[in-house]
């Protein structure tokens, strides 16, 4: 009897937290970033990291080219959820894709940008664009956990910083140089 009372009490105490975890309200986005009908947000993470650029030849000059993000993604309580970077997607013959890997390495997803927006009603000045990304691959890690496995699309929203460097990138001395530009963003995962 005592054990069953304990279980009932534990479930009652956990119920509000379970409801909060599944009741994600995504931020408003421009119409061009609308998720497919029937998509439901199930996870939101707050990224802190860098957008990484390299100076490469471009015609008769040179320009800064993005070669990927490197970020740590946290929950609302500051606990690390995952890392975000570029890596080869095994589902697409190792094509390099935006990657999110669960912190305990139990799952990963790879995604490609579908559309973007720099709509000034949403995106702050000097910030990287907002994205809608479509998942192109998912993989379980060594432990079974489906946190990321059910993801179908991802939003990158609420961005700050991260735009290409303002400094000059020239053919005569800058080619091959890299710049790591700090940024923050929210990533909203939908199933």
Short mmCIF file of C-alpha atoms in Angstrom, two decimals:
data_model
loop_
_atom_site.label_atom_id
_atom_site.label_comp_id
_atom_site.label_asym_id
_atom_site.label_seq_id
_atom_site.Cartn_x
_atom_site.Cartn_y
_atom_site.Cartn_z
CA UNK A 1 0.00 0.00 0.00
CA UNK A 2 2.80 2.41 0.94
CA UNK A 3 4.60 1.74 -2.38
CA UNK A 4 1.48 2.38 -4.45
CA UNK A 5 0.87 5.65 -2.56
CA UNK A 6 4.45 6.71 -3.28
CA UNK A 7 4.06 5.91 -7.00
CA UNK A 8 0.78 7.86 -7.22
CA UNK A 9 2.36 10.84 -5.45
CA UNK A 10 5.44 10.74 -7.70
CA UNK A 11 3.31 10.62 -10.85
CA UNK A 12 1.14 13.48 -9.61
CA UNK A 13 4.21 15.59 -8.88
CA UNK A 14 5.76 14.82 -12.30
CA UNK A 15 2.59 15.47 -14.33
CA UNK A 16 2.92 19.28 -14.46
CA UNK A 17 6.54 18.98 -15.61
CA UNK A 18 5.62 16.46 -18.31
CA UNK A 19 2.89 18.82 -19.53
CA UNK A 20 5.35 21.72 -19.66
CA UNK A 21 7.86 19.65 -21.59
CA UNK A 22 5.35 18.84 -24.34
CA UNK A 23 3.61 22.23 -24.45
CA UNK A 24 6.16 24.21 -26.46
CA UNK A 25 4.89 27.46 -27.93
CA UNK A 26 7.11 28.39 -30.87
CA UNK A 27 7.72 32.08 -31.61
CA UNK A 28 5.93 33.80 -34.47
CA UNK A 29 7.84 33.63 -37.75
CA UNK A 30 7.49 35.22 -41.19
CA UNK A 31 4.97 33.41 -43.43
CA UNK A 32 7.84 32.19 -45.63
CA UNK A 33 9.11 30.09 -42.69
CA UNK A 34 5.81 28.37 -41.89
CA UNK A 35 6.23 24.73 -40.88
CA UNK A 36 4.31 22.02 -42.75
CA UNK A 37 0.71 21.49 -41.67
CA UNK A 38 0.44 19.14 -38.71
CA UNK A 39 3.94 19.90 -37.37
CA UNK A 40 4.12 20.18 -33.58
CA UNK A 41 6.94 21.85 -31.65
CA UNK A 42 8.35 19.49 -29.02
CA UNK A 43 11.71 21.00 -28.02
CA UNK A 44 13.33 24.42 -27.94
CA UNK A 45 16.99 25.09 -27.29
CA UNK A 46 19.03 28.26 -26.85
CA UNK A 47 22.33 28.21 -28.76
CA UNK A 48 25.49 30.10 -27.84
CA UNK A 49 28.45 29.79 -30.16
CA UNK A 50 30.08 31.07 -33.32
CA UNK A 51 29.36 31.27 -37.01
CA UNK A 52 32.68 30.39 -38.66
CA UNK A 53 33.94 32.06 -41.84
CA UNK A 54 36.96 31.61 -44.11
CA UNK A 55 38.34 34.09 -46.65
CA UNK A 56 38.25 32.45 -50.12
CA UNK A 57 38.90 33.61 -53.68
CA UNK A 58 35.80 34.89 -55.49
CA UNK A 59 36.27 35.89 -59.14
CA UNK A 60 38.87 38.65 -59.20
CA UNK A 61 38.58 39.26 -55.45
CA UNK A 62 37.92 37.35 -52.26
CA UNK A 63 35.04 37.09 -49.79
CA UNK A 64 34.13 35.62 -46.41
CA UNK A 65 32.41 32.24 -46.80
CA UNK A 66 30.55 30.46 -44.01
CA UNK A 67 31.99 27.03 -43.26
CA UNK A 68 29.69 26.24 -40.36
CA UNK A 69 28.45 26.95 -36.88
CA UNK A 70 29.88 25.65 -33.62
CA UNK A 71 27.45 26.03 -30.75
CA UNK A 72 26.24 24.59 -27.49
CA UNK A 73 22.46 24.42 -27.07
CA UNK A 74 20.87 24.81 -23.63
CA UNK A 75 17.39 24.40 -22.17
CA UNK A 76 15.51 27.13 -20.27
CA UNK A 77 17.32 26.14 -17.05
CA UNK A 78 20.84 26.39 -18.49
CA UNK A 79 21.36 22.62 -18.83
CA UNK A 80 23.18 21.53 -21.97
CA UNK A 81 20.85 19.77 -24.42
CA UNK A 82 23.07 19.29 -27.45
CA UNK A 83 25.85 20.57 -29.67
CA UNK A 84 25.39 22.08 -33.13
CA UNK A 85 27.95 21.92 -35.93
CA UNK A 86 28.46 20.73 -39.52
CA UNK A 87 29.19 17.04 -40.10
CA UNK A 88 28.81 14.37 -42.81
CA UNK A 89 25.27 12.98 -43.06
CA UNK A 90 25.42 9.19 -43.47
CA UNK A 91 21.91 9.20 -44.99
CA UNK A 92 23.13 11.39 -47.89
CA UNK A 93 26.46 9.77 -48.82
CA UNK A 94 28.20 11.90 -46.16
CA UNK A 95 27.09 15.27 -47.59
CA UNK A 96 28.00 17.99 -45.06
CA UNK A 97 24.89 19.16 -43.22
CA UNK A 98 23.87 21.17 -40.18
CA UNK A 99 23.98 18.70 -37.28
CA UNK A 100 22.51 18.60 -33.79
CA UNK A 101 23.88 15.91 -31.45
CA UNK A 102 22.16 15.16 -28.17
CA UNK A 103 24.48 15.90 -25.22
CA UNK A 104 24.53 12.30 -24.08
CA UNK A 105 25.18 11.21 -27.69
CA UNK A 106 21.98 9.19 -27.81
CA UNK A 107 20.75 10.71 -31.07
CA UNK A 108 21.70 13.10 -33.86
CA UNK A 109 19.86 14.81 -36.71
CA UNK A 110 21.10 16.37 -39.93
CA UNK A 111 19.15 19.08 -41.74
CA UNK A 112 19.30 21.30 -44.80
CA UNK A 113 17.94 24.83 -45.16
CA UNK A 114 14.61 25.02 -46.99
CA UNK A 115 14.09 28.78 -46.77
CA UNK A 116 15.40 31.82 -44.91
CA UNK A 117 14.23 35.25 -43.84
CA UNK A 118 15.82 38.55 -42.93
CA UNK A 119 12.42 40.23 -42.49
CA UNK A 120 13.14 43.29 -40.32
CA UNK A 121 9.86 42.76 -38.43
CA UNK A 122 11.44 39.62 -36.93
CA UNK A 123 15.22 39.57 -37.44
CA UNK A 124 17.22 42.14 -35.48
CA UNK A 125 19.71 44.37 -37.36
CA UNK A 126 23.17 42.81 -37.60
CA UNK A 127 21.88 39.28 -36.94
CA UNK A 128 22.07 36.18 -39.12
CA UNK A 129 18.90 35.18 -40.95
CA UNK A 130 16.15 32.99 -39.56
CA UNK A 131 15.86 29.54 -41.19
CA UNK A 132 13.44 26.72 -41.77
CA UNK A 133 15.41 23.48 -42.07
CA UNK A 134 14.22 20.04 -43.15
CA UNK A 135 15.67 16.94 -41.53
CA UNK A 136 17.58 14.76 -44.01
CA UNK A 137 18.87 12.11 -41.63
CA UNK A 138 18.70 10.88 -38.06
CA UNK A 139 20.68 8.37 -36.09
CA UNK A 140 20.46 6.79 -32.67
CA UNK A 141 23.58 6.71 -30.57
CA UNK A 142 24.83 4.01 -28.24
CA UNK A 143 21.94 4.49 -25.80
CA UNK A 144 18.30 4.43 -26.85
CA UNK A 145 16.72 7.86 -26.65
CA UNK A 146 14.38 9.33 -29.21
CA UNK A 147 14.70 13.01 -28.22
CA UNK A 148 15.96 14.05 -31.67
CA UNK A 149 14.93 11.00 -33.71
CA UNK A 150 11.36 12.22 -34.22
CA UNK A 151 12.41 15.63 -35.62
CA UNK A 152 11.08 16.51 -39.08
CA UNK A 153 11.78 20.26 -39.34
CA UNK A 154 13.73 22.84 -37.33
CA UNK A 155 13.47 26.62 -37.01
CA UNK A 156 16.46 28.87 -36.32
CA UNK A 157 14.91 32.00 -34.79
CA UNK A 158 15.62 34.84 -32.35
CA UNK A 159 19.11 35.29 -33.77
CA UNK A 160 21.69 37.78 -32.58
CA UNK A 161 25.11 38.43 -34.16
CA UNK A 162 26.86 35.89 -36.36
CA UNK A 163 27.00 37.84 -39.63
CA UNK A 164 30.06 37.69 -41.88
CA UNK A 165 32.97 39.84 -40.71
CA UNK A 166 32.96 43.48 -41.75
CA UNK A 167 36.74 43.42 -42.15
CA UNK A 168 38.14 43.20 -45.63
CA UNK A 169 38.99 39.86 -47.17
CA UNK A 170 41.53 40.23 -49.99
CA UNK A 171 43.40 37.97 -52.39
CA UNK A 172 46.71 39.49 -51.30
CA UNK A 173 47.18 38.20 -47.80
CA UNK A 174 43.80 37.19 -46.39
CA UNK A 175 42.90 34.00 -48.30
CA UNK A 176 42.70 31.11 -45.85
CA UNK A 177 42.20 33.30 -42.78
CA UNK A 178 39.28 32.39 -40.53
CA UNK A 179 36.99 34.43 -38.31
CA UNK A 180 34.73 33.06 -35.58
CA UNK A 181 31.81 35.45 -35.08
CA UNK A 182 29.77 35.06 -31.83
CA UNK A 183 26.04 34.42 -32.20
CA UNK A 184 23.00 33.27 -30.29
CA UNK A 185 19.83 31.70 -31.63
CA UNK A 186 16.90 29.59 -30.61
CA UNK A 187 16.34 26.26 -32.34
CA UNK A 188 12.79 24.92 -32.31
CA UNK A 189 12.38 21.22 -33.12
CA UNK A 190 9.14 19.93 -34.66
CA UNK A 191 7.75 16.45 -35.20
#
